[in-house]
Short mmCIF file of C-alpha atoms in Angstrom, two decimals:
data_model
loop_
_atom_site.label_atom_id
_atom_site.label_comp_id
_atom_site.label_asym_id
_atom_site.label_seq_id
_atom_site.Cartn_x
_atom_site.Cartn_y
_atom_site.Cartn_z
CA MET G 151 -24.86 8.50 2.59
CA ASN G 152 -25.78 11.91 1.23
CA GLU G 153 -25.74 12.92 -2.43
CA SER G 154 -22.04 13.83 -2.35
CA GLY G 155 -21.06 10.37 -1.13
CA ILE G 156 -20.37 11.47 2.44
CA ALA G 157 -21.31 8.76 4.94
CA ARG G 158 -23.21 9.51 8.11
CA PRO G 159 -21.57 8.81 11.48
CA ASP G 160 -23.90 5.88 12.20
CA ALA G 161 -22.92 4.25 8.88
CA VAL G 162 -19.23 4.52 9.81
CA VAL G 163 -19.74 2.95 13.23
CA GLY G 164 -22.04 0.31 11.78
CA PHE G 165 -19.49 -0.71 9.18
CA TRP G 166 -16.40 -0.58 11.38
CA CYS G 167 -17.83 -1.92 14.63
CA GLU G 168 -20.66 -4.20 13.50
CA THR G 169 -19.89 -5.40 9.97
CA LEU G 170 -16.17 -5.89 10.55
CA THR G 171 -14.45 -7.90 13.27
CA ALA G 172 -11.36 -7.23 15.36
CA LYS G 173 -9.45 -9.48 12.98
CA ASP G 174 -10.41 -7.14 10.13
CA TRP G 175 -9.20 -4.13 12.13
CA TRP G 176 -5.74 -5.50 12.83
CA GLN G 177 -5.12 -7.94 9.95
CA SER G 178 -6.54 -6.18 6.93
CA THR G 179 -6.40 -7.50 3.40
CA PRO G 180 -5.97 -5.62 0.12
CA GLU G 181 -9.63 -6.36 -0.59
CA LEU G 182 -10.77 -4.76 2.67
CA ASP G 183 -8.48 -1.78 2.12
CA ALA G 184 -10.08 -1.28 -1.31
CA ARG G 185 -13.56 -1.63 0.17
CA VAL G 186 -12.85 1.02 2.82
CA ARG G 187 -11.37 3.32 0.18
CA LYS G 188 -14.38 2.93 -2.16
CA LYS G 189 -16.93 3.35 0.59
CA PHE G 190 -15.32 6.10 2.70
CA ALA G 191 -12.70 8.06 0.73
CA ALA G 192 -15.11 10.96 0.15
CA THR G 193 -16.01 11.00 3.84
CA HIS G 194 -12.36 11.03 4.86
CA LEU G 195 -11.60 13.90 2.49
CA ALA G 196 -14.58 15.91 3.74
CA LEU G 197 -13.63 15.45 7.40
CA SER G 198 -10.02 16.30 6.63
CA ARG G 199 -11.26 19.70 5.50
CA ALA G 200 -13.62 20.32 8.42
CA VAL G 201 -15.34 18.23 11.06
CA PRO G 202 -19.02 19.23 11.01
CA ASP G 203 -21.02 19.57 14.22
CA GLU G 204 -22.95 16.42 13.29
CA TRP G 205 -19.74 14.44 13.87
CA ARG G 206 -19.48 15.82 17.43
CA ALA G 207 -23.19 15.61 18.32
CA SER G 208 -22.97 12.37 20.31
CA PRO G 209 -20.35 9.97 21.68
CA GLU G 210 -20.99 7.58 18.77
CA ALA G 211 -20.62 10.41 16.23
CA ARG G 212 -17.31 11.40 17.84
CA LEU G 213 -16.22 7.78 17.64
CA ALA G 214 -17.11 7.77 13.93
CA ALA G 215 -15.04 10.90 13.28
CA ILE G 216 -12.01 9.34 14.97
CA ILE G 217 -12.42 6.11 13.01
CA VAL G 218 -12.62 8.08 9.74
CA LEU G 219 -9.57 10.21 10.53
CA ASP G 220 -7.37 7.66 12.32
CA GLN G 221 -8.31 4.15 11.22
CA PHE G 222 -9.64 4.51 7.69
CA PRO G 223 -6.55 6.21 6.21
CA ARG G 224 -4.41 3.30 7.42
CA ASN G 225 -6.55 1.07 5.23
CA MET G 226 -7.23 3.41 2.32
CA TYR G 227 -3.67 4.65 1.92
CA ARG G 228 -1.59 1.77 3.28
CA ALA G 229 2.15 2.13 2.58
CA SER G 230 1.72 5.80 1.69
CA PRO G 231 2.32 9.11 3.51
CA LEU G 232 -1.44 9.69 3.23
CA ALA G 233 -1.97 6.92 5.80
CA PHE G 234 -0.77 9.38 8.46
CA ALA G 235 -1.88 12.71 7.00
CA THR G 236 -4.95 13.19 9.19
CA ASP G 237 -3.41 11.84 12.41
CA TRP G 238 -3.22 15.34 13.86
CA ILE G 239 -6.92 15.92 13.20
CA ALA G 240 -7.80 12.55 14.75
CA ARG G 241 -5.72 13.48 17.80
CA ARG G 242 -7.55 16.81 18.11
CA GLU G 243 -10.93 15.10 17.83
CA ALA G 244 -9.87 12.48 20.37
CA LEU G 245 -8.87 15.19 22.86
CA LEU G 246 -12.22 16.93 22.36
CA ALA G 247 -14.03 13.62 22.78
CA LEU G 248 -12.15 12.82 25.99
CA ASP G 249 -12.94 16.29 27.35
CA ALA G 250 -16.62 15.59 26.62
CA GLY G 251 -16.45 12.15 28.30
CA ALA G 252 -17.46 10.48 25.03
CA ASP G 253 -15.10 7.55 25.51
CA LYS G 254 -16.89 6.50 28.70
CA ALA G 255 -20.30 6.75 26.99
CA VAL G 256 -19.70 4.13 24.29
CA ASP G 257 -19.56 0.37 24.51
CA TYR G 258 -16.39 -0.92 26.18
CA GLY G 259 -15.45 -2.86 23.02
CA ARG G 260 -15.33 0.37 21.00
CA ARG G 261 -13.72 2.66 23.57
CA HIS G 262 -10.13 1.91 22.57
CA PHE G 263 -10.57 3.77 19.28
CA PHE G 264 -10.69 7.04 21.23
CA TYR G 265 -7.17 6.26 22.50
CA MET G 266 -5.56 5.06 19.26
CA PRO G 267 -4.72 8.55 17.90
CA PHE G 268 -2.37 9.02 20.87
CA GLU G 269 -0.79 5.62 20.27
CA HIS G 270 -0.25 6.56 16.62
CA SER G 271 1.38 9.89 17.50
CA GLU G 272 5.12 10.40 17.32
CA LEU G 273 5.02 12.74 20.34
CA LEU G 274 6.19 11.16 23.58
CA ALA G 275 3.60 13.08 25.63
CA ASP G 276 0.84 11.56 23.48
CA GLN G 277 2.39 8.13 23.96
CA ASP G 278 2.40 8.60 27.73
CA LEU G 279 -1.26 9.64 27.56
CA SER G 280 -2.00 6.55 25.45
CA VAL G 281 -0.44 4.26 28.03
CA SER G 282 -2.35 5.89 30.88
CA LEU G 283 -5.64 5.67 28.97
CA PHE G 284 -5.06 2.01 28.12
CA GLU G 285 -4.07 1.27 31.74
CA ALA G 286 -7.39 2.71 32.87
CA HIS G 287 -9.18 0.85 30.07
CA GLY G 288 -8.02 -2.42 31.59
CA ASP G 289 -7.41 -4.52 28.48
CA GLU G 290 -3.96 -6.12 28.77
CA THR G 291 -3.54 -6.69 25.03
CA TYR G 292 -4.22 -3.07 24.13
CA LEU G 293 -2.03 -1.91 27.01
CA ASP G 294 0.84 -4.09 25.76
CA TYR G 295 0.63 -2.48 22.32
CA ALA G 296 0.47 1.00 23.86
CA VAL G 297 3.59 0.34 25.93
CA ARG G 298 5.42 -1.07 22.91
CA HIS G 299 4.49 1.97 20.80
CA ARG G 300 5.61 4.34 23.56
CA ASP G 301 8.90 2.47 23.95
CA VAL G 302 9.68 2.90 20.25
CA ILE G 303 8.98 6.64 20.41
CA ALA G 304 10.99 6.97 23.63
CA ARG G 305 13.93 5.21 21.98
CA TYR G 306 13.87 6.70 18.46
CA GLY G 307 11.66 9.79 18.66
CA ARG G 308 9.59 8.46 15.77
CA PHE G 309 8.27 5.23 14.28
CA PRO G 310 11.12 3.86 12.14
CA HIS G 311 8.73 1.70 10.12
CA ARG G 312 7.22 4.89 8.68
CA ASN G 313 10.55 6.24 7.43
CA GLY G 314 10.37 4.73 3.95
CA PHE G 315 6.81 5.93 3.39
CA LEU G 316 7.57 9.42 4.64
CA GLY G 317 10.89 9.86 2.82
CA ARG G 318 12.90 9.86 6.04
CA VAL G 319 16.38 8.37 6.21
CA SER G 320 16.70 5.65 8.84
CA THR G 321 19.54 5.85 11.30
CA PRO G 322 21.79 2.81 11.79
CA ALA G 323 20.00 2.14 15.11
CA GLU G 324 16.62 2.27 13.36
CA GLU G 325 17.85 -0.04 10.61
CA ALA G 326 19.00 -2.54 13.25
CA TYR G 327 15.62 -2.28 14.98
CA LEU G 328 13.73 -2.79 11.71
CA ALA G 329 15.79 -5.91 11.00
CA GLU G 330 14.48 -7.52 14.20
CA PRO G 331 11.62 -10.02 13.85
CA GLY G 332 8.29 -8.36 14.61
CA ALA G 333 9.64 -4.80 14.41
CA GLY G 334 7.18 -2.13 13.41
CA PHE G 335 3.44 -2.20 13.79
#
């Protein structure tokens, strides 16, 4: 970390991909959310303003930028509009990374993070891209989630489970969907 509290890309990847486990990624706790916020809030804020060249210098650095912009806010700002505020920047960085072939240059077990910004998008074209990327990735679990995310966007045009956090009014169809067991992500 530098003097302003901004983490380096290797510290982000080390924490997210080596210190934490897949269970931590998908079943976070309030304690982990607080830990991510304390450790990386300054980094997230800095990258939300501008993504420095250092964060695009290698496939692993690109991975770190996407983790900071797409994954960390979901922990740091859970149940808040801020959880989604940098999604568009993460999507841009993911597109740049794909154009550079960065996803293919990292370990298979980390590659899916390049595709998550498209799965988190409320644009159907991004959802279709997510599904195609996860099909090529070859992991059936991740593909299942991608298809389920796309199906929600195809049906509602947005993620109904975000409505309350974003001040959106749910339609009756969305309310019925949200009442189903396992609805939302």
